[in-house]
Short mmCIF file of C-alpha atoms in Angstrom, two decimals:
data_model
loop_
_atom_site.label_atom_id
_atom_site.label_comp_id
_atom_site.label_asym_id
_atom_site.label_seq_id
_atom_site.Cartn_x
_atom_site.Cartn_y
_atom_site.Cartn_z
CA UNK A 155 11.07 -16.08 11.40
CA UNK A 156 10.23 -18.38 8.52
CA UNK A 157 6.87 -16.79 7.88
CA UNK A 158 5.94 -13.13 7.60
CA UNK A 159 2.30 -12.11 7.48
CA UNK A 160 0.59 -8.97 6.34
CA UNK A 161 -3.14 -8.28 6.68
CA UNK A 162 -5.13 -6.03 4.42
CA UNK A 163 -8.56 -6.27 2.81
CA UNK A 164 -9.20 -6.49 -0.91
CA UNK A 165 -11.79 -5.03 -3.29
CA UNK A 166 -12.85 -6.39 -6.63
CA UNK A 167 -13.01 -3.79 -9.41
CA UNK A 168 -16.69 -4.35 -10.20
CA UNK A 169 -17.65 -4.08 -6.55
CA UNK A 170 -15.61 -0.88 -6.18
CA UNK A 171 -17.39 0.68 -9.14
CA UNK A 172 -20.74 -0.26 -7.62
CA UNK A 173 -19.65 1.26 -4.31
CA UNK A 174 -18.67 4.48 -6.08
CA UNK A 175 -22.19 4.85 -7.49
CA UNK A 176 -23.67 4.48 -4.01
CA UNK A 177 -21.26 7.04 -2.57
CA UNK A 178 -22.05 9.61 -5.24
CA UNK A 179 -25.76 9.19 -4.65
CA UNK A 180 -25.27 9.63 -0.93
CA UNK A 181 -23.36 12.89 -1.33
CA UNK A 182 -26.64 14.83 -1.15
CA UNK A 183 -26.73 14.14 2.61
CA UNK A 184 -24.01 16.69 3.35
CA UNK A 185 -25.78 18.62 6.15
CA UNK A 186 -26.31 15.50 8.29
CA UNK A 187 -22.76 14.29 7.76
CA UNK A 188 -21.30 17.68 8.64
CA UNK A 189 -22.86 17.45 12.09
CA UNK A 190 -22.15 13.81 12.84
CA UNK A 191 -18.84 12.88 11.21
CA UNK A 192 -16.62 10.67 13.38
CA UNK A 193 -13.07 9.87 12.28
CA UNK A 194 -12.97 6.90 14.65
CA UNK A 195 -10.47 8.20 17.21
CA UNK A 196 -11.07 7.37 20.87
CA UNK A 197 -8.48 9.94 21.95
CA UNK A 198 -6.53 7.41 24.02
CA UNK A 199 -3.11 8.75 22.95
CA UNK A 200 -3.93 12.35 23.83
CA UNK A 201 -2.51 15.24 21.80
CA UNK A 202 0.41 14.64 19.44
CA UNK A 203 2.65 17.70 19.27
CA UNK A 204 5.65 17.43 16.96
CA UNK A 205 7.10 20.85 17.70
CA UNK A 206 10.37 20.47 19.63
CA UNK A 207 12.02 17.64 17.63
CA UNK A 208 11.30 15.16 14.85
CA UNK A 209 9.21 12.17 15.96
CA UNK A 210 9.00 8.53 14.86
CA UNK A 211 5.84 6.82 16.11
CA UNK A 212 5.73 3.03 16.58
CA UNK A 213 2.62 1.72 14.88
CA UNK A 214 0.30 -0.52 16.90
CA UNK A 215 -0.64 -3.91 15.41
CA UNK A 216 -3.69 -2.51 13.59
CA UNK A 217 -1.96 0.68 12.42
CA UNK A 218 -4.62 2.91 14.06
CA UNK A 219 -3.37 5.89 16.08
CA UNK A 220 -6.01 7.52 18.31
CA UNK A 221 -5.26 11.17 19.12
CA UNK A 222 -7.26 14.13 20.36
CA UNK A 223 -5.38 16.59 18.12
CA UNK A 224 -2.26 16.46 15.94
CA UNK A 225 0.17 19.33 15.39
CA UNK A 226 3.34 19.13 13.27
CA UNK A 227 5.32 22.33 13.61
CA UNK A 228 7.36 24.10 10.97
CA UNK A 229 10.72 22.43 10.33
CA UNK A 230 9.65 19.19 12.06
CA UNK A 231 8.96 15.75 10.57
CA UNK A 232 6.61 13.00 11.72
CA UNK A 233 7.42 9.44 10.56
CA UNK A 234 6.21 5.98 11.54
CA UNK A 235 7.89 2.68 12.40
CA UNK A 236 6.34 -0.23 10.53
CA UNK A 237 4.51 -2.83 12.60
CA UNK A 238 4.88 -6.61 12.21
CA UNK A 239 2.08 -6.82 9.62
CA UNK A 240 3.22 -3.66 7.82
CA UNK A 241 -0.29 -2.19 7.84
CA UNK A 242 -1.12 1.25 6.44
CA UNK A 243 -1.00 4.20 8.85
CA UNK A 244 -4.35 5.50 10.11
CA UNK A 245 -3.75 8.82 11.87
CA UNK A 246 -7.06 9.63 13.58
CA UNK A 247 -7.96 12.78 15.53
CA UNK A 248 -11.00 13.98 17.49
CA UNK A 249 -10.07 17.60 16.76
CA UNK A 250 -7.87 19.47 14.31
CA UNK A 251 -4.84 18.13 12.41
CA UNK A 252 -2.49 21.08 11.79
CA UNK A 253 0.53 20.47 9.53
CA UNK A 254 3.19 23.13 9.10
CA UNK A 255 6.03 20.58 8.86
CA UNK A 256 6.20 17.17 7.18
CA UNK A 257 4.32 13.89 7.64
CA UNK A 258 6.20 11.19 5.69
CA UNK A 259 5.62 7.56 4.73
CA UNK A 260 8.25 7.64 1.96
CA UNK A 261 10.01 4.53 0.67
CA UNK A 262 13.80 4.42 0.72
CA UNK A 263 16.59 3.92 -1.79
CA UNK A 264 18.33 0.53 -1.55
CA UNK A 265 21.47 0.74 0.59
CA UNK A 266 24.89 -0.11 -0.81
CA UNK A 267 25.64 -2.16 2.31
CA UNK A 268 24.15 -4.52 3.20
CA UNK A 269 23.01 -5.44 -0.33
CA UNK A 270 19.24 -5.55 0.12
CA UNK A 271 16.18 -3.94 -1.41
CA UNK A 272 15.00 -0.52 -0.30
CA UNK A 273 12.47 -0.52 2.54
CA UNK A 274 8.94 0.60 1.75
CA UNK A 275 7.02 3.10 3.79
CA UNK A 276 4.41 1.61 6.15
CA UNK A 277 1.78 -0.19 4.09
CA UNK A 278 3.98 -0.31 0.98
CA UNK A 279 6.16 -3.02 -0.57
CA UNK A 280 9.94 -3.39 -0.48
CA UNK A 281 12.32 -3.23 -3.40
CA UNK A 282 13.57 -6.42 -5.05
CA UNK A 283 16.73 -8.18 -3.89
CA UNK A 284 20.05 -7.60 -5.70
CA UNK A 285 21.75 -10.27 -7.77
CA UNK A 286 24.89 -12.13 -6.65
CA UNK A 287 26.87 -13.14 -9.70
CA UNK A 288 25.81 -15.10 -12.75
CA UNK A 289 24.05 -17.91 -10.88
CA UNK A 290 21.85 -15.73 -8.67
CA UNK A 291 19.86 -13.21 -10.64
CA UNK A 292 18.22 -10.18 -9.07
CA UNK A 293 14.67 -10.43 -7.74
CA UNK A 294 11.60 -8.56 -8.93
CA UNK A 295 10.14 -5.83 -6.75
CA UNK A 296 7.41 -6.78 -4.27
CA UNK A 297 3.80 -5.70 -4.45
CA UNK A 298 1.00 -5.81 -7.05
CA UNK A 299 3.00 -3.56 -9.38
CA UNK A 300 6.52 -4.72 -8.54
CA UNK A 301 9.13 -3.83 -11.15
CA UNK A 302 11.19 -6.28 -13.17
CA UNK A 303 14.64 -7.14 -11.85
CA UNK A 304 17.84 -7.09 -13.85
CA UNK A 305 17.15 -4.26 -16.27
CA UNK A 306 20.12 -1.92 -16.25
CA UNK A 307 19.96 0.72 -18.94
CA UNK A 308 18.35 4.12 -19.10
CA UNK A 309 15.74 3.15 -21.67
CA UNK A 310 14.49 0.07 -19.81
CA UNK A 311 14.12 0.85 -16.14
CA UNK A 312 12.57 -1.93 -14.08
CA UNK A 313 10.73 0.46 -11.78
CA UNK A 314 7.78 -0.53 -9.67
CA UNK A 315 4.38 0.40 -11.00
CA UNK A 316 2.47 3.16 -9.26
CA UNK A 317 -0.87 2.44 -7.69
CA UNK A 318 -2.43 3.87 -10.81
CA UNK A 319 -0.27 4.73 -13.77
CA UNK A 320 2.10 2.93 -16.05
CA UNK A 321 5.46 4.65 -15.70
CA UNK A 322 7.47 6.95 -17.90
CA UNK A 323 9.48 4.20 -19.60
CA UNK A 324 6.53 2.13 -20.79
CA UNK A 325 4.44 -0.81 -19.58
CA UNK A 326 6.77 -3.47 -20.98
CA UNK A 327 9.40 -2.72 -18.32
CA UNK A 328 7.30 -1.53 -15.41
CA UNK A 329 5.03 -3.45 -13.08
CA UNK A 330 1.28 -3.59 -13.53
CA UNK A 331 -1.00 -0.70 -12.54
CA UNK A 332 -3.42 -1.50 -9.72
CA UNK A 333 -5.69 -0.04 -7.07
CA UNK A 334 -8.70 2.28 -7.14
CA UNK A 335 -9.04 6.09 -7.02
CA UNK A 336 -11.27 5.76 -3.94
CA UNK A 337 -8.30 4.33 -1.96
CA UNK A 338 -10.64 1.78 -0.42
CA UNK A 339 -8.84 -0.40 0.48
CA UNK A 340 -5.75 1.69 1.19
CA UNK A 341 -2.73 0.10 -0.52
CA UNK A 342 0.84 1.40 -0.73
CA UNK A 343 3.36 1.54 -3.55
CA UNK A 344 5.34 -1.35 -5.03
CA UNK A 345 9.09 -1.93 -5.09
CA UNK A 346 11.49 -1.55 -7.98
CA UNK A 347 13.30 -4.60 -9.31
CA UNK A 348 16.79 -5.56 -8.11
CA UNK A 349 19.95 -5.09 -10.15
CA UNK A 350 22.54 -7.63 -11.31
CA UNK A 351 26.10 -7.59 -9.98
CA UNK A 352 28.51 -9.19 -7.50
CA UNK A 353 26.57 -8.08 -5.55
CA UNK A 354 24.20 -5.71 -7.34
CA UNK A 355 21.87 -3.16 -5.82
CA UNK A 356 18.30 -3.69 -4.71
CA UNK A 357 15.30 -1.81 -6.05
CA UNK A 358 13.80 1.24 -4.37
CA UNK A 359 11.04 0.70 -1.83
CA UNK A 360 7.46 1.71 -2.54
CA UNK A 361 5.84 4.70 -0.86
CA UNK A 362 3.63 3.84 2.08
CA UNK A 363 -0.12 4.15 2.63
CA UNK A 364 -1.50 6.87 4.93
CA UNK A 365 -4.97 7.92 6.04
CA UNK A 366 -5.32 11.17 7.99
CA UNK A 367 -8.82 11.60 9.38
CA UNK A 368 -10.14 14.33 11.71
CA UNK A 369 -13.55 15.08 13.22
CA UNK A 370 -13.13 18.79 12.48
CA UNK A 371 -10.51 19.84 9.93
CA UNK A 372 -7.13 19.13 8.34
CA UNK A 373 -4.96 22.15 7.63
CA UNK A 374 -1.71 22.14 5.63
CA UNK A 375 0.15 25.41 6.02
CA UNK A 376 2.17 26.99 3.25
CA UNK A 377 5.28 24.97 4.19
CA UNK A 378 3.40 21.87 5.30
CA UNK A 379 3.55 18.62 3.33
CA UNK A 380 2.35 15.03 3.43
CA UNK A 381 4.47 12.61 1.37
CA UNK A 382 4.40 8.97 0.25
CA UNK A 383 7.16 9.03 -2.35
CA UNK A 384 8.81 5.96 -3.83
CA UNK A 385 12.44 5.19 -3.02
CA UNK A 386 14.93 6.38 -5.63
CA UNK A 387 17.35 4.35 -7.74
CA UNK A 388 20.82 3.67 -6.40
CA UNK A 389 24.17 4.50 -7.97
CA UNK A 390 24.26 1.19 -9.84
CA UNK A 391 20.54 0.45 -10.07
CA UNK A 392 18.00 2.04 -12.41
CA UNK A 393 15.02 0.65 -10.54
CA UNK A 394 13.05 3.03 -8.33
CA UNK A 395 9.95 2.30 -6.25
CA UNK A 396 6.49 3.61 -6.97
CA UNK A 397 4.63 6.30 -5.09
CA UNK A 398 2.22 5.28 -2.37
CA UNK A 399 -1.27 6.36 -1.31
CA UNK A 400 -2.50 9.30 0.78
CA UNK A 401 -6.10 9.89 1.80
CA UNK A 402 -7.24 13.01 3.69
CA UNK A 403 -10.67 12.79 5.36
CA UNK A 404 -12.39 15.52 7.40
CA UNK A 405 -15.42 17.83 7.17
CA UNK A 406 -13.01 20.57 6.05
CA UNK A 407 -9.61 20.19 4.34
CA UNK A 408 -7.78 23.44 3.71
CA UNK A 409 -4.44 25.15 3.15
CA UNK A 410 -1.77 25.72 0.53
CA UNK A 411 0.70 22.95 1.45
CA UNK A 412 1.79 19.94 -0.65
CA UNK A 413 0.65 16.34 -0.93
CA UNK A 414 3.24 14.27 -2.82
CA UNK A 415 3.05 10.67 -4.09
CA UNK A 416 5.69 10.83 -6.82
CA UNK A 417 7.48 7.66 -7.80
CA UNK A 418 11.21 7.40 -7.12
CA UNK A 419 13.37 10.18 -8.55
CA UNK A 420 10.33 12.47 -8.95
CA UNK A 421 8.54 9.94 -11.11
CA UNK A 422 11.27 9.66 -13.74
CA UNK A 423 12.10 6.08 -12.69
CA UNK A 424 9.18 4.95 -10.56
CA UNK A 425 5.49 5.34 -11.25
CA UNK A 426 3.25 7.67 -9.30
CA UNK A 427 0.82 6.81 -6.51
CA UNK A 428 -2.65 8.09 -5.68
CA UNK A 429 -4.11 10.94 -3.64
CA UNK A 430 -7.69 11.10 -2.39
CA UNK A 431 -9.38 13.93 -0.48
CA UNK A 432 -12.81 13.44 1.06
CA UNK A 433 -14.40 16.50 2.68
CA UNK A 434 -17.62 18.49 2.86
CA UNK A 435 -16.29 22.05 2.83
CA UNK A 436 -13.97 22.61 -0.14
CA UNK A 437 -13.97 26.40 -0.09
CA UNK A 438 -10.34 26.65 1.10
CA UNK A 439 -9.00 23.48 -0.56
CA UNK A 440 -6.02 24.97 -2.41
CA UNK A 441 -3.40 22.29 -1.76
CA UNK A 442 -0.64 21.52 -4.23
CA UNK A 443 -1.12 17.94 -5.36
CA UNK A 444 1.92 16.18 -6.84
CA UNK A 445 0.93 14.78 -9.27
CA UNK A 446 -2.49 16.36 -9.67
CA UNK A 447 -3.34 13.93 -12.50
CA UNK A 448 -3.67 11.06 -9.99
CA UNK A 449 -5.68 13.01 -7.42
CA UNK A 450 -9.43 12.73 -6.84
CA UNK A 451 -11.70 14.71 -4.53
CA UNK A 452 -15.06 13.60 -3.16
CA UNK A 453 -17.24 13.39 -0.08
CA UNK A 454 -17.02 9.75 1.05
CA UNK A 455 -17.34 10.57 4.73
CA UNK A 456 -16.31 7.32 6.36
CA UNK A 457 -13.00 5.68 7.18
CA UNK A 458 -14.12 2.37 5.66
CA UNK A 459 -17.41 0.72 4.62
CA UNK A 460 -19.10 -1.41 7.27
CA UNK A 461 -18.53 -4.54 5.17
CA UNK A 462 -15.35 -4.89 3.13
CA UNK A 463 -14.72 -7.94 0.93
CA UNK A 464 -11.53 -9.72 1.92
CA UNK A 465 -9.14 -12.22 0.38
CA UNK A 466 -6.87 -14.27 2.64
CA UNK A 467 -4.07 -16.78 2.24
CA UNK A 468 -5.00 -19.59 4.62
CA UNK A 469 -2.47 -22.30 3.63
CA UNK A 470 0.81 -22.32 1.72
CA UNK A 471 3.14 -25.28 1.08
CA UNK A 472 1.51 -27.24 3.89
CA UNK A 473 1.67 -24.37 6.41
CA UNK A 474 -1.66 -23.39 7.98
CA UNK A 475 -2.10 -19.63 8.25
CA UNK A 476 -4.55 -18.51 10.98
CA UNK A 477 -7.37 -16.44 9.55
CA UNK A 478 -6.92 -12.73 10.05
CA UNK A 479 -3.16 -12.82 10.54
CA UNK A 480 -2.20 -12.08 6.97
CA UNK A 481 -2.38 -12.80 3.28
CA UNK A 482 1.36 -12.63 2.68
CA UNK A 483 3.66 -15.51 3.53
CA UNK A 484 7.28 -16.39 2.90
CA UNK A 485 8.27 -19.99 2.20
CA UNK A 486 11.69 -21.54 1.66
CA UNK A 487 11.84 -25.18 0.58
CA UNK A 488 14.92 -27.11 1.58
CA UNK A 489 17.01 -29.10 -0.89
CA UNK A 490 15.37 -32.33 -2.10
CA UNK A 491 11.89 -30.94 -1.31
CA UNK A 492 9.01 -31.57 -3.69
CA UNK A 493 8.60 -28.39 -5.73
CA UNK A 494 4.95 -29.23 -6.45
CA UNK A 495 3.00 -27.48 -3.69
CA UNK A 496 -0.39 -25.81 -3.20
CA UNK A 497 -1.72 -22.49 -1.94
CA UNK A 498 -5.23 -22.15 -0.49
CA UNK A 499 -7.14 -18.86 -0.74
CA UNK A 500 -10.29 -17.78 1.08
CA UNK A 501 -12.70 -15.14 -0.29
CA UNK A 502 -15.42 -13.56 1.84
CA UNK A 503 -18.26 -11.07 1.20
CA UNK A 504 -17.57 -10.49 -2.50
CA UNK A 505 -20.79 -12.27 -3.51
CA UNK A 506 -19.38 -12.67 -7.01
CA UNK A 507 -17.03 -14.64 -9.22
CA UNK A 508 -13.77 -13.02 -8.08
CA UNK A 509 -10.80 -12.67 -10.47
CA UNK A 510 -7.61 -13.05 -8.47
CA UNK A 511 -3.87 -12.86 -9.05
CA UNK A 512 -1.45 -15.06 -7.08
CA UNK A 513 2.20 -14.04 -7.23
CA UNK A 514 5.27 -15.95 -6.07
CA UNK A 515 8.30 -13.65 -5.83
CA UNK A 516 11.61 -15.39 -5.06
CA UNK A 517 14.58 -13.49 -3.67
CA UNK A 518 16.52 -14.50 -6.77
CA UNK A 519 14.98 -14.59 -10.23
CA UNK A 520 11.63 -13.51 -11.73
CA UNK A 521 8.23 -13.81 -10.11
CA UNK A 522 5.59 -16.32 -11.12
CA UNK A 523 2.08 -14.91 -11.74
CA UNK A 524 -1.03 -17.09 -11.69
CA UNK A 525 -4.38 -15.56 -12.71
CA UNK A 526 -7.50 -17.46 -11.79
CA UNK A 527 -10.98 -17.03 -10.26
CA UNK A 528 -12.65 -17.98 -7.00
CA UNK A 529 -16.47 -18.28 -6.94
CA UNK A 530 -17.87 -16.50 -3.88
CA UNK A 531 -21.59 -16.72 -4.64
CA UNK A 532 -23.27 -19.87 -3.36
CA UNK A 533 -20.64 -20.26 -0.62
CA UNK A 534 -19.51 -17.47 1.69
CA UNK A 535 -16.70 -17.75 2.53
CA UNK A 536 -15.37 -19.76 -0.41
CA UNK A 537 -11.96 -21.42 -0.74
CA UNK A 538 -9.78 -22.36 -3.70
CA UNK A 539 -6.72 -24.65 -3.79
CA UNK A 540 -4.15 -23.58 -6.40
CA UNK A 541 -1.26 -25.86 -7.51
CA UNK A 542 2.05 -23.98 -7.60
CA UNK A 543 5.69 -24.73 -8.32
CA UNK A 544 8.11 -23.39 -5.71
CA UNK A 545 11.90 -23.20 -6.10
CA UNK A 546 14.12 -24.93 -3.56
CA UNK A 547 16.56 -23.04 -1.33
CA UNK A 548 15.16 -19.70 -2.50
CA UNK A 549 13.04 -17.65 -0.10
CA UNK A 550 9.76 -16.98 -1.90
CA UNK A 551 7.16 -14.37 -0.94
CA UNK A 552 3.56 -15.24 -1.79
CA UNK A 553 0.87 -12.60 -2.27
CA UNK A 554 -2.73 -12.73 -3.44
CA UNK A 555 -4.83 -9.83 -4.70
CA UNK A 556 -8.02 -9.28 -6.64
CA UNK A 557 -7.66 -8.18 -10.26
#
């Protein structure tokens, strides 16, 4: 396919901060929420029991999995197959979620063959493409915090930025920090930059994005774990992916298991992700959070607000993009094409002057970043046409996010 779409909603920082104030004020309503909390599962998939063998679940188009209960037994692993839009995973249950094994949305290390970037976990962003000789430089990692391609020494790793922190080797080499501690919207980790060579190695994939929500409780046993780790660096690449995002949501979250969003190679080469726990009863919340410094705990007892601001790509290089089918698109101009093109963005329900970042990430060479604003006050929705320069014969991925 010439065009690949991904759909996810966006939040502006100011609006997120305002939302946080409302949520903190509402936390006094705990007794009513404890009786009426609904994780949103309709139970249509029945009970999920990962006890006899490891399981890989194919994600539906919206990423929402509706179970009655979920059980992951000791020594077993539950993973997910990305859908066409690469949405985050929403694992929803009407009853208990019991985890004595592993639930994983980890990113992967770039393979040696074929020479490509490492795949992200569901809801995350892939690693950058490898270089092919002197004329085709390596690509930057994908995602809001994608790492720089081409860096190849221990003191200058081009790792992807985590969804919060600047990485161990300093902000000048790593991608930008992004996201919000509330994990609304839920956004995965970014990819590490590719490596030069003939061919080189791709960057590690970012950790995915996972929501686990239950009407009753989530329990992680002593050996249970939930992971969204970034993909590690390869044998000839220093560029790992960043950790992803995990949110646990239930009236009671308990246990002594682990929740891990480390960047690639345990955070030494990729930046960490975020963890968020929302529950009412915290009396048995003794989980091991890795890293604990990027973990927050609250009582935001809903899967998502009723109205979420959204930013969409609706046209790129003359290609109309149907609303709701994605805000990521890939474009490849043929030889002799006009490199002067435009991208049209659509903002809805921000009710503000929205700072946005448009990125164009080619398979070969560095990304182009355009920071601008779209006014979503008098008009809702509002659109903005942005002039861009696109390379010819070089597949380019276009993203747009709020800043």
